[in-house]
mmCIF file of C-alpha atoms and ligand atoms in Angstrom:
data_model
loop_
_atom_site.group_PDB
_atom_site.id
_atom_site.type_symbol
_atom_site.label_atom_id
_atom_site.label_comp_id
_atom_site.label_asym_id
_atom_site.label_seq_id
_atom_site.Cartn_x
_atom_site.Cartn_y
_atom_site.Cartn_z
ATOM 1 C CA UNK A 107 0.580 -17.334 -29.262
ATOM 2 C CA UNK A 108 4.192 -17.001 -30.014
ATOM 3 C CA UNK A 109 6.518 -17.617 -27.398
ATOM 4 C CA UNK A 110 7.870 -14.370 -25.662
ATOM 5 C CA UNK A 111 11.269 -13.622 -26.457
ATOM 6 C CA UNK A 112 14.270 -14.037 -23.669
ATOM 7 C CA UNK A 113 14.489 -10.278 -22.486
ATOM 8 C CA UNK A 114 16.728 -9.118 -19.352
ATOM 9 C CA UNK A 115 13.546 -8.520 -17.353
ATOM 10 C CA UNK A 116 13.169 -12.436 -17.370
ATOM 11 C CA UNK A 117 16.849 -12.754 -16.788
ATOM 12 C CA UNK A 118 16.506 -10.836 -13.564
ATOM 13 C CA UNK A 119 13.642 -12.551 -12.748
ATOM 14 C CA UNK A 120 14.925 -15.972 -12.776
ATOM 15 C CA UNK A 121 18.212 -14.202 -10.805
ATOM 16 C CA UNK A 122 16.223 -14.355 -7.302
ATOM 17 C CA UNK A 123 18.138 -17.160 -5.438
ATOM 18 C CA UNK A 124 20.557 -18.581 -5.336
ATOM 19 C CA UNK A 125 19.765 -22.159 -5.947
ATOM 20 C CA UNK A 126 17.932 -21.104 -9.704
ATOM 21 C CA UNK A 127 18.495 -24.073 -12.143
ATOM 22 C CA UNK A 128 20.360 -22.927 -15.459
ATOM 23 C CA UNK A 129 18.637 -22.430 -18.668
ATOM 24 C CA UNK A 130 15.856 -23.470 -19.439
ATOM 25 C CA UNK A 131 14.216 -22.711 -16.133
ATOM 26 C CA UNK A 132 12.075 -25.381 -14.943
ATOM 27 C CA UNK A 133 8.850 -24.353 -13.522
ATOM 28 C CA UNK A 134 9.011 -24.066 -9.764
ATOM 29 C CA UNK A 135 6.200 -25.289 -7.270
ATOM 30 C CA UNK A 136 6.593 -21.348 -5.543
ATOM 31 C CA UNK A 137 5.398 -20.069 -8.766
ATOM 32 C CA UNK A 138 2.011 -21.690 -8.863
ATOM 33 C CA UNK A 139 -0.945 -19.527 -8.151
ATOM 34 C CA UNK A 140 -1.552 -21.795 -4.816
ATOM 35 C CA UNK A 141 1.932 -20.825 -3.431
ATOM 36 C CA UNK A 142 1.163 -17.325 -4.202
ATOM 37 C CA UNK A 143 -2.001 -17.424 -1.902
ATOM 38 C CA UNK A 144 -0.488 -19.486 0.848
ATOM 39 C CA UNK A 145 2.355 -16.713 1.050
ATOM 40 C CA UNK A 146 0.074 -13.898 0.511
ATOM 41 C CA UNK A 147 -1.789 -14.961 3.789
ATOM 42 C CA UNK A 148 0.906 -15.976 5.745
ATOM 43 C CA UNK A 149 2.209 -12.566 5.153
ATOM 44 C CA UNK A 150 -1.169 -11.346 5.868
ATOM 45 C CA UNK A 151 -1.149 -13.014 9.803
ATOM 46 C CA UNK A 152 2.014 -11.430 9.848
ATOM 47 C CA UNK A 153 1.289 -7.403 9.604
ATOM 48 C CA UNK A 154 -1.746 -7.628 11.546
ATOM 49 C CA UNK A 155 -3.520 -4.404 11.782
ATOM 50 C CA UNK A 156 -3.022 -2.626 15.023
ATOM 51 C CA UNK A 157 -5.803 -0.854 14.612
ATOM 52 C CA UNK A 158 -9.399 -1.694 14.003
ATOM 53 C CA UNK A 159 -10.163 -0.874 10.098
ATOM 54 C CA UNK A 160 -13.470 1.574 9.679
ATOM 55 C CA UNK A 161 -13.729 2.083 5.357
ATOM 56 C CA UNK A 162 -13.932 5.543 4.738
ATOM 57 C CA UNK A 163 -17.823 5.060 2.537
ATOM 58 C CA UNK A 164 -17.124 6.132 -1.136
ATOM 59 C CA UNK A 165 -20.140 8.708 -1.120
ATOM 60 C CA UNK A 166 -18.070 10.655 1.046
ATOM 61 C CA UNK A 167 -20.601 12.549 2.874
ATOM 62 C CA UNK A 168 -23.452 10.816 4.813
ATOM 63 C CA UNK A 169 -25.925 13.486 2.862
ATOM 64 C CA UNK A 170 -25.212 11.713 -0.664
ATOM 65 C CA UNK A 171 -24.879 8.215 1.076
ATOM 66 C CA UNK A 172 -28.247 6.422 -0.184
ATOM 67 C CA UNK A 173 -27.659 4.384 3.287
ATOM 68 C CA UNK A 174 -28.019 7.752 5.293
ATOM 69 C CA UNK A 175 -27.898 7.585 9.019
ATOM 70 C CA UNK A 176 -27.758 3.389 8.695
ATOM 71 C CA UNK A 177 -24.566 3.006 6.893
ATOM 72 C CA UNK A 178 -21.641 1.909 9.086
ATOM 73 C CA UNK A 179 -18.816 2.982 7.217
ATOM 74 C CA UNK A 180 -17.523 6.735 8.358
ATOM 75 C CA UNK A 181 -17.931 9.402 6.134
ATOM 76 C CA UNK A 182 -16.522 13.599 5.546
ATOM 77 C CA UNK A 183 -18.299 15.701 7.593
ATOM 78 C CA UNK A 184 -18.127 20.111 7.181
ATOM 79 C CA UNK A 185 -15.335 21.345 9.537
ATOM 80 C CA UNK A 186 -17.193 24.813 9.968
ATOM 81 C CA UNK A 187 -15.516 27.732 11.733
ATOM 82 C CA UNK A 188 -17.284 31.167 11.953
ATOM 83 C CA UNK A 189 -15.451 32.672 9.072
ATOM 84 C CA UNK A 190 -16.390 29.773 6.377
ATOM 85 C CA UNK A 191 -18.907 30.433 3.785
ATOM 86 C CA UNK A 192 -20.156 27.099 2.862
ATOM 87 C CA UNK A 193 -21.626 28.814 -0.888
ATOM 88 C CA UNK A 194 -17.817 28.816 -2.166
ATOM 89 C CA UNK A 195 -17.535 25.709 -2.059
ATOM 90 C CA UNK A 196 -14.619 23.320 -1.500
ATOM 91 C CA UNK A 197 -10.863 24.600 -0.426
ATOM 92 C CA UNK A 198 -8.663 23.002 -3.529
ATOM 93 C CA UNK A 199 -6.121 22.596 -0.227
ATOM 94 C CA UNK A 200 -8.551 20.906 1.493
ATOM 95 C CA UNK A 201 -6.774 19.580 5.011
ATOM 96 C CA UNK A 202 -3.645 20.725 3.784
ATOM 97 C CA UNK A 203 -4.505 24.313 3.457
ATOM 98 C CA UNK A 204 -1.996 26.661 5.593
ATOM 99 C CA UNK A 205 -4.511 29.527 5.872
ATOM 100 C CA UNK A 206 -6.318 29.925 8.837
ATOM 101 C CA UNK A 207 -8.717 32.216 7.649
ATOM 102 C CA UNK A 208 -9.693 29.923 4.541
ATOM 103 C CA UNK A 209 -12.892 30.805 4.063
ATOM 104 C CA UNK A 210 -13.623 27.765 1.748
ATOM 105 C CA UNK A 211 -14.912 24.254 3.467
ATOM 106 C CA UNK A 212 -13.179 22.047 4.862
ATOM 107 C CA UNK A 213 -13.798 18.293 6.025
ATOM 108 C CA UNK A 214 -12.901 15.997 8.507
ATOM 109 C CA UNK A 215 -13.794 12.474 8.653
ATOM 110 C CA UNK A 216 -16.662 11.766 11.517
ATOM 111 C CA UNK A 217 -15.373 9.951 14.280
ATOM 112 C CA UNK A 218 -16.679 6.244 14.271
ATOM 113 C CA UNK A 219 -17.718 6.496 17.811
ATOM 114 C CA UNK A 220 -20.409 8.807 17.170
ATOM 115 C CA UNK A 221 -21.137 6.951 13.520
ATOM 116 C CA UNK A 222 -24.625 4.681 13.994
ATOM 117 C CA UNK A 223 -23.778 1.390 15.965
ATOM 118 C CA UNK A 224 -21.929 -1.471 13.507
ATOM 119 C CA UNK A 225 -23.738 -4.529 12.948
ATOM 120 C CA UNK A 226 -20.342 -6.480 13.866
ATOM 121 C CA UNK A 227 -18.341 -5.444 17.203
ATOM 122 C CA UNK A 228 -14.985 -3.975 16.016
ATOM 123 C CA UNK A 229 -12.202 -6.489 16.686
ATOM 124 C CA UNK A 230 -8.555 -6.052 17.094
ATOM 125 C CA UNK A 231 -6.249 -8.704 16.015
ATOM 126 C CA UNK A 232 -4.132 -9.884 18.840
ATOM 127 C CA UNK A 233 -0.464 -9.145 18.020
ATOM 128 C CA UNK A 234 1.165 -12.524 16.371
ATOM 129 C CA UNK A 235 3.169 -14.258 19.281
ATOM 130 C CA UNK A 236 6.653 -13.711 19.201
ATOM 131 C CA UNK A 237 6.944 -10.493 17.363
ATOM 132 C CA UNK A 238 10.705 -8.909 16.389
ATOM 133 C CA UNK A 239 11.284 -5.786 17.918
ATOM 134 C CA UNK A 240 12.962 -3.491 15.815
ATOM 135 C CA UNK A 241 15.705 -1.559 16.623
ATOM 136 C CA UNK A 242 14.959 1.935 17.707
ATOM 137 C CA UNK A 243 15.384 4.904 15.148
ATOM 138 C CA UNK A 244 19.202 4.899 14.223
ATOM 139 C CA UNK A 245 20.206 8.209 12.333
ATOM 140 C CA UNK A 246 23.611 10.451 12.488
ATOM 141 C CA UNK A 247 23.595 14.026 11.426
ATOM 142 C CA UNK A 248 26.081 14.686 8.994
ATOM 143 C CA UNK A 249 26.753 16.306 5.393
ATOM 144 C CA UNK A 250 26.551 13.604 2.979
ATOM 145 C CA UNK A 251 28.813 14.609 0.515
ATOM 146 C CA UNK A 252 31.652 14.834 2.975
ATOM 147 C CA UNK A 253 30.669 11.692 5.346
ATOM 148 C CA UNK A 254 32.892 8.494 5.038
ATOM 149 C CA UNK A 255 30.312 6.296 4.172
ATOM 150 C CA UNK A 256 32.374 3.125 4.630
ATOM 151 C CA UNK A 257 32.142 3.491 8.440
ATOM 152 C CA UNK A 258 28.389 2.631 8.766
ATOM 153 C CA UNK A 259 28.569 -0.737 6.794
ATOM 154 C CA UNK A 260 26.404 -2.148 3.969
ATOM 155 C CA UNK A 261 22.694 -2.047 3.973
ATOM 156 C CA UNK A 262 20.177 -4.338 2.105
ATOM 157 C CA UNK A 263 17.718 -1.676 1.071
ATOM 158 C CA UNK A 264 18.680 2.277 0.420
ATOM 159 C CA UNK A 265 15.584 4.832 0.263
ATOM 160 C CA UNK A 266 16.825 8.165 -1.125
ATOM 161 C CA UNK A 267 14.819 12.085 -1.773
ATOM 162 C CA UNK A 268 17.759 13.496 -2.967
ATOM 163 C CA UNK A 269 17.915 17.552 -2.972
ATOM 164 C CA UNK A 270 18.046 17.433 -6.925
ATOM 165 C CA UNK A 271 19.268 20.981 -8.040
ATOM 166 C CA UNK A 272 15.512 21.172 -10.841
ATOM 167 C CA UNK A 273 14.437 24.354 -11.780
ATOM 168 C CA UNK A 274 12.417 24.854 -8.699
ATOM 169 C CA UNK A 275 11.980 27.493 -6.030
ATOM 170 C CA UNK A 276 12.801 24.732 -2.710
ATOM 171 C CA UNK A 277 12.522 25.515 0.725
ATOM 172 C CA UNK A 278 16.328 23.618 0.725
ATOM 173 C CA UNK A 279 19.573 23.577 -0.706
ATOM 174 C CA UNK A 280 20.100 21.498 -3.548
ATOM 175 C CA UNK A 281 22.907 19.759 -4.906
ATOM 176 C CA UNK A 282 24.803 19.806 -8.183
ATOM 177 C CA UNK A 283 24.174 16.944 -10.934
ATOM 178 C CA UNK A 284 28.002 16.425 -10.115
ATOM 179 C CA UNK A 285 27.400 15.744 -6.909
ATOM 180 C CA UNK A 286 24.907 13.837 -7.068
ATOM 181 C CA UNK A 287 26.631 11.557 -9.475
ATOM 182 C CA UNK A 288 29.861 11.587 -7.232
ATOM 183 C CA UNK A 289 27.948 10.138 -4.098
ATOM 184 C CA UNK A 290 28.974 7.136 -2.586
ATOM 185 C CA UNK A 291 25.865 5.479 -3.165
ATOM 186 C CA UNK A 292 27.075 2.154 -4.448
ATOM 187 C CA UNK A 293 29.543 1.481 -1.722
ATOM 188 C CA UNK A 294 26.554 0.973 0.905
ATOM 189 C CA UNK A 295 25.251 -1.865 -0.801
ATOM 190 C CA UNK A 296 26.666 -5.802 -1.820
ATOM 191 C CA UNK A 297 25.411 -6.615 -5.176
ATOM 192 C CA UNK A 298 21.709 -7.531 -4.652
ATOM 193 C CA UNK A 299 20.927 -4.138 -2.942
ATOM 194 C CA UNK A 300 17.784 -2.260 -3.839
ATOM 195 C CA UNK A 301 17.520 1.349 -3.992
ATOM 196 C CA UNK A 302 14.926 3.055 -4.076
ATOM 197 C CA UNK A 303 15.174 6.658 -5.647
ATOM 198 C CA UNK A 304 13.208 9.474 -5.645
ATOM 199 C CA UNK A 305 13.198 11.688 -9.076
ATOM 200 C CA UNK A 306 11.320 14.368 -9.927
ATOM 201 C CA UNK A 307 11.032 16.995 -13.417
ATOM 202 C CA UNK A 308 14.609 17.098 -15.248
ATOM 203 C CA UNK A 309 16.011 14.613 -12.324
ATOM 204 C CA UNK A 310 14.267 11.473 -13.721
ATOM 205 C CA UNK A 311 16.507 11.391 -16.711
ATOM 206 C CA UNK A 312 19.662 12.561 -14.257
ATOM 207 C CA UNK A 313 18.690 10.081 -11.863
ATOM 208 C CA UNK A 314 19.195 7.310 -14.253
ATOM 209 C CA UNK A 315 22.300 8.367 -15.189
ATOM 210 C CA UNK A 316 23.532 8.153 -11.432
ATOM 211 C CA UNK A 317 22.078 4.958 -11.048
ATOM 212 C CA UNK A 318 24.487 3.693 -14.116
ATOM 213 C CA UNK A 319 27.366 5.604 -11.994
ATOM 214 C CA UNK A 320 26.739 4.385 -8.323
ATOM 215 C CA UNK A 321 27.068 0.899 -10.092
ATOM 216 C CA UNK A 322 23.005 0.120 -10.592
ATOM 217 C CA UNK A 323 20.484 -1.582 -12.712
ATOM 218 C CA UNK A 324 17.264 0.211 -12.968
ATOM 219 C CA UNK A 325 14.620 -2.941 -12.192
ATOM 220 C CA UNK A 326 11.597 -1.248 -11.658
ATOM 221 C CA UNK A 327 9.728 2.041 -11.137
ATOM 222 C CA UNK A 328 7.176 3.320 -8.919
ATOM 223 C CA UNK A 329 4.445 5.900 -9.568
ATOM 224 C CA UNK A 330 3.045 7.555 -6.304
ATOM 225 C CA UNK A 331 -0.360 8.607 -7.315
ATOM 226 C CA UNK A 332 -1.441 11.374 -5.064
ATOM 227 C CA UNK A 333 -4.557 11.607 -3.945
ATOM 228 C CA UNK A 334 -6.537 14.813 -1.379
ATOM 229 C CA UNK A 335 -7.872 14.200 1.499
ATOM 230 C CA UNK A 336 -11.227 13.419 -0.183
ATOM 231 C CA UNK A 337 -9.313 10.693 -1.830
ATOM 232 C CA UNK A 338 -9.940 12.786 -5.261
ATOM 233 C CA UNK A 339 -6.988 12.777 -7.306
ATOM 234 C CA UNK A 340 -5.203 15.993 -6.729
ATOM 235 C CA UNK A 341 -6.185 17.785 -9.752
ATOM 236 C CA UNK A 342 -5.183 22.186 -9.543
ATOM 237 C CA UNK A 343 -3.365 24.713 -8.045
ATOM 238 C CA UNK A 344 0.370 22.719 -6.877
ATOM 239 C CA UNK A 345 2.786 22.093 -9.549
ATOM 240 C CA UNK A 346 3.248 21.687 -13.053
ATOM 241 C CA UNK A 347 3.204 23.797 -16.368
ATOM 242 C CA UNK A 348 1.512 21.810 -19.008
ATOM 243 C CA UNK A 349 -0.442 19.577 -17.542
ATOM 244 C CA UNK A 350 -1.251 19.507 -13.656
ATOM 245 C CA UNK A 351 1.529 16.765 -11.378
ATOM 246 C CA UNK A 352 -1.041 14.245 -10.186
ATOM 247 C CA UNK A 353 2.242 11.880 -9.607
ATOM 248 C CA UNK A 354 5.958 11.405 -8.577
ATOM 249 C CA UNK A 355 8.264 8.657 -9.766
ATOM 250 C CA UNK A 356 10.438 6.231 -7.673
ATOM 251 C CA UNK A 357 12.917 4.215 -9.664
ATOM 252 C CA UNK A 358 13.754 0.736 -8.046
ATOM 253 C CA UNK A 359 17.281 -0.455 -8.962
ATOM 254 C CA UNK A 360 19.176 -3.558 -7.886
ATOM 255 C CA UNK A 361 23.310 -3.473 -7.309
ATOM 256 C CA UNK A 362 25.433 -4.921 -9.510
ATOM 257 C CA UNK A 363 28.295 -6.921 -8.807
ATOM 258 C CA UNK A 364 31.414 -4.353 -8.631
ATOM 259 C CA UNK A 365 33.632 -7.212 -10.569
ATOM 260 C CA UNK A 366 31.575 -8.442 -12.759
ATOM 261 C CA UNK A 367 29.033 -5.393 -13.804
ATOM 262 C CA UNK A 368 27.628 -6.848 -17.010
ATOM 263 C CA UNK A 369 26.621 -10.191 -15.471
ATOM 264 C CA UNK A 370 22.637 -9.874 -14.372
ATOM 265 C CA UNK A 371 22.237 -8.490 -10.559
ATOM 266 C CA UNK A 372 21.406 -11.564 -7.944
ATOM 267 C CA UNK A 373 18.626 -10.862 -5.292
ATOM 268 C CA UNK A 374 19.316 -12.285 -1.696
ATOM 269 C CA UNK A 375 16.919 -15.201 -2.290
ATOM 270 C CA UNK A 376 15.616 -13.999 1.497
ATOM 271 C CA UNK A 377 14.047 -11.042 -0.120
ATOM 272 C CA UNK A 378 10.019 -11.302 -0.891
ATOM 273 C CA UNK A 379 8.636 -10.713 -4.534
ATOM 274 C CA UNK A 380 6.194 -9.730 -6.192
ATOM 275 C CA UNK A 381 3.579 -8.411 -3.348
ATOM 276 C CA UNK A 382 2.979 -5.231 -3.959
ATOM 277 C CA UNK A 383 2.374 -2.886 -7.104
ATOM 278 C CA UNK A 384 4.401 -0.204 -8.708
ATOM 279 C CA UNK A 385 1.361 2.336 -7.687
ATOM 280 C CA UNK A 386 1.173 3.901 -4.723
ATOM 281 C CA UNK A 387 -1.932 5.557 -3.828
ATOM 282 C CA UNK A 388 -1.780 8.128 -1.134
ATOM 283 C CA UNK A 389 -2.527 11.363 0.297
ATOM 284 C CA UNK A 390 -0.255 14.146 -0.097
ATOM 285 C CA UNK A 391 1.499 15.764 3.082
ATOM 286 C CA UNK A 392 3.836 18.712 3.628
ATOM 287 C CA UNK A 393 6.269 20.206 0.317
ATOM 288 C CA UNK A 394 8.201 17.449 -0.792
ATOM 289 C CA UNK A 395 7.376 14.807 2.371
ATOM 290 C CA UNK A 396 6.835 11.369 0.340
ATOM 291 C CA UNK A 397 4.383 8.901 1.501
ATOM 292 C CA UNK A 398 5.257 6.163 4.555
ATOM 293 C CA UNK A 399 3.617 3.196 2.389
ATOM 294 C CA UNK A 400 7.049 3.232 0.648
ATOM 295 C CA UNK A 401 8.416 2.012 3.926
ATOM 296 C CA UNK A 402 5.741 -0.821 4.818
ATOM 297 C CA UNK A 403 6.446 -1.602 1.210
ATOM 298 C CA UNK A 404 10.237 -2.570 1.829
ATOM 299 C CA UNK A 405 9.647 -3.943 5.030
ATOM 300 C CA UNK A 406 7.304 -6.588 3.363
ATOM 301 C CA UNK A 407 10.154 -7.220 0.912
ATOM 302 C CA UNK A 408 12.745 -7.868 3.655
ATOM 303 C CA UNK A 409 9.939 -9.903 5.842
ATOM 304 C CA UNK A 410 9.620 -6.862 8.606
ATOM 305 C CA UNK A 411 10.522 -4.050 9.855
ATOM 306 C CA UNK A 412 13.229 -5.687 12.329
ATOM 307 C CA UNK A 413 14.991 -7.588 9.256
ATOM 308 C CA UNK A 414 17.336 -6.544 6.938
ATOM 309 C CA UNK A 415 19.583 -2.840 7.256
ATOM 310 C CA UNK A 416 17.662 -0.623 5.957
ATOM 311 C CA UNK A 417 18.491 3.556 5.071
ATOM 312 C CA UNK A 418 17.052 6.706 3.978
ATOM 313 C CA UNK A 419 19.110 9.033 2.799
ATOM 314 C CA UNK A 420 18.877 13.324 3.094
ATOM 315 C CA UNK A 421 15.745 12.026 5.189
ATOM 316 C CA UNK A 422 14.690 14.100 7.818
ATOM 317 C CA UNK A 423 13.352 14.274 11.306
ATOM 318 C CA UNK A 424 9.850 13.113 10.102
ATOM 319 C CA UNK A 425 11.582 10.124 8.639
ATOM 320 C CA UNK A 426 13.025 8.775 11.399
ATOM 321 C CA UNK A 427 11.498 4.900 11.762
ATOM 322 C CA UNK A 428 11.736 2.184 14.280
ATOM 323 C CA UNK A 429 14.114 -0.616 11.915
ATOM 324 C CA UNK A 430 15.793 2.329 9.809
ATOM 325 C CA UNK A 431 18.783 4.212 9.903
ATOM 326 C CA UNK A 432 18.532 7.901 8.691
ATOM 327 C CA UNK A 433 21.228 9.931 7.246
ATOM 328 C CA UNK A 434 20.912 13.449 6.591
ATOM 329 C CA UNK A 435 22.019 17.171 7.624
ATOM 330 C CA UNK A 436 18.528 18.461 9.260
ATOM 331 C CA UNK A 437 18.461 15.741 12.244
ATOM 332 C CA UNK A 438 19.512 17.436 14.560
ATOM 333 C CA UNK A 439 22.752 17.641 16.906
ATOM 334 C CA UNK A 440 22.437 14.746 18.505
ATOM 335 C CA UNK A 441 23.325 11.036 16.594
ATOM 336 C CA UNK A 442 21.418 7.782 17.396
ATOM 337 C CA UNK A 443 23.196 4.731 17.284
ATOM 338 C CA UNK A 444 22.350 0.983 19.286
ATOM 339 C CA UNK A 445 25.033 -0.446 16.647
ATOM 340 C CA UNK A 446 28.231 -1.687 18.349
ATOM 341 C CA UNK A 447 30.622 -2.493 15.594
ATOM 342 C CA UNK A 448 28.934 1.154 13.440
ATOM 343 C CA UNK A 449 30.113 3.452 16.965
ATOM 344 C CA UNK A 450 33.598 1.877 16.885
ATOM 345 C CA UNK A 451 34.056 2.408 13.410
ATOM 346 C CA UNK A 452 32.906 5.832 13.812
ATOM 347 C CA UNK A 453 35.275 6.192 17.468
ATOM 348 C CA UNK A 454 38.208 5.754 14.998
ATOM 349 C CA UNK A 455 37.476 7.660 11.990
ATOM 350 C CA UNK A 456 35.403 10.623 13.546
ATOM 351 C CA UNK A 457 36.731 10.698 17.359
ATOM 352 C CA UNK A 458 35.442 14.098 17.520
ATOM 353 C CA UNK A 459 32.010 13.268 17.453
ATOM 354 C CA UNK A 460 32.450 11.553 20.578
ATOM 355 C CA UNK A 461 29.200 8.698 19.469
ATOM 356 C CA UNK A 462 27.874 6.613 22.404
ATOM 357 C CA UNK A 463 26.485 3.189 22.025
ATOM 358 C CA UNK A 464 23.257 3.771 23.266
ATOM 359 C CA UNK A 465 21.040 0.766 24.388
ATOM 360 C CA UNK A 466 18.368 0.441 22.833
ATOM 361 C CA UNK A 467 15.779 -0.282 25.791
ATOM 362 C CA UNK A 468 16.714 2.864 27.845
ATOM 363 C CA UNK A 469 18.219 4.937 25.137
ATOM 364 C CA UNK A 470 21.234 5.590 27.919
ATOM 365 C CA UNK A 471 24.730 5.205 26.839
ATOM 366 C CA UNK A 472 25.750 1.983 27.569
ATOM 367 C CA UNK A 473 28.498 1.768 30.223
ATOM 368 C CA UNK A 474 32.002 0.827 28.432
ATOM 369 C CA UNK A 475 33.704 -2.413 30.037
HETATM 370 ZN ZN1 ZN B 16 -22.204 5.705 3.507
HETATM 371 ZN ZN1 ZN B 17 -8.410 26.410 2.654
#
């Protein structure tokens, strides 16, 4: 086979730490297969579940299950109220239907208690010893086109579900493409940022072209594949014109360095690769509310949900996340900050907003010295 050409997608690849060899890389022990196993488990050990895991069984219901009334997985069972009529068949809104008068089925999934007894006991895995708490929810309520964004200091990952002004009916006001390329994106991150970035219909080209302006390379893209609560594909009756949306996009784009834009971005060598896929499988929620798998995504990337500064912004109050900061106008009028060097920053610029440093055990303002 010939060899494969040099392409930037290499380039970037070999940009990961800090202590890369030149040209021509030498292979490195962490890129055997081994490595990858031994880090795979270790990071396994390390996001225990907190729950115990019961697999939803693939025939759905326990009628079409071949296993019957013996299998031990959990399975859909009819949520029937006295106006359903079970001969019409599925809702195509299934748990997400907003009518309360639906007369279509709908399912919930049996609880495992009353499922036939499991041949193993359910375990939980004890919590690993000396866990990291994470910070608290951190968010401030503000207008983000107007917010001096220099007064909350860089961040290592940005999440962002901008209000993209597509020719939509929203439930939201929007912003203009100008806008949107004039935010202060870039100046939240050091070169070796990620961003991750929401785009949707016209927005995935205009999204690009505000990556190019906030000072980005596009790395990577996601494609959230979203699925009912049958874990069917979603297939009729939401969005789209041509064919029916079955998917979003993400695009995943590094910082580059603000002197030096045409040299390749450099990761934080601290940051973990190559665990996860571009495909995110998961169940859709309210108008526009993207999945939280994103999140345990990144916080495998930065090795937890305590490490690295991490922000979502135009999130809102069902963002808010133990290790995150939100920033957005629909949080509310109270700000949440445990960050002592981020409230005197703000003290000075925005006195106004009279911020406490709250603590982040009580939530009380912590008593000035
Ligand atoms: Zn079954
Ligand atoms: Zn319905």
């Amino acid at each position: 086979m010939a060899p494969i050409a040099s392409t930037s997608r290499q380039t970037i690849e070999r940009g990961w730490a800090d202590d890369e060899p030149p040209s021509p890389p030498a292979p490195r022990a962490s890129d055997s297969y081994e490595h990858k196993v031994a880090r795979a488990k270790a990071l396994r050990q390390n996001f225990p579940l907190l729950r115990p895991f019961v697999t939803i069984c693939s025939t759905t219901t326990r009628e079409l299950c071949p296993d019957g009334a013996k299998c031990p997985n959990v399975h859909f069972v009819r949520a029937l109220r006295p106006h359903t009529e079970v001969t019409l068949g599925d809702c195509s809104y299934l748990n997400t239907c907003h009518r309360s008068e639906c007369r279509y089925v709908h399912w919930v999934i049996e609880d495992p208690l009353d499922a036939p007894p499991l041949k193993a006991p359910l375990t939980v895995e004890p919590p690993r010893d000396k866990e990291e708490e994470p910070l608290p929810p951190q968010w401030i309520n503000a207008d983000l086109r107007a917010l001096d964004i220099s007064v909350l200091g860089k961040y290592d990952v940005v999440v962002a579900d901008p209000p993209w002004a597509i020719h939509q009916e929203l439930p939201y006001g929007t912003l203009t493409d100008d806008e949107m390329m004039r935010m202060p994106v870039g100046e939240m991150q050091d070169e070796g940022g990620l961003l991750f970035l929401w785009v949707t219909g016209r927005a995935m080209e205009l999204g690009r072209e505000c990556l190019k302006s906030w000072g980005y390379e596009r790395i990577d893209e996601l494609v959230w594949i979203k699925t009912n609560q049958l874990q069917g594909l979603i297939r009729t009756g939401r969005t789209g014109h041509w064919l029916n949306h079955s998917k979003e996009h993400c695009l995943v784009a590094v910082r580059k360095s603000s002197t030096d834009p045409s040299a390749p971005p450099r990761f934080p060598s601290w940051f973990n690769k190559g665990l996860d896929t571009q495909v995110l499988l998961a169940e859709v929620r309210q108008t526009s509310r993207k999945p939280d798998e994103l999140y345990s995504m990144i916080e495998r990337i930065v090795g937890g949900r305590a490490r690295g500064r991490k922000v979502e912004l135009f999130g809102r109050t069902h963002n808010l996340r133990s290790g995150w900061w939100t920033l957005g106008n629909q949080l509310g009028d109270r700000d949440q900050v445990f960050e002592a060097d981020v409230v005197a920053r703000i003290a000075e610029r925005y006195p106004e907003r009279n911020l406490p440093l709250l603590d982040p055990k009580t939530l009380a303002p912590v008593p000035s010295a």
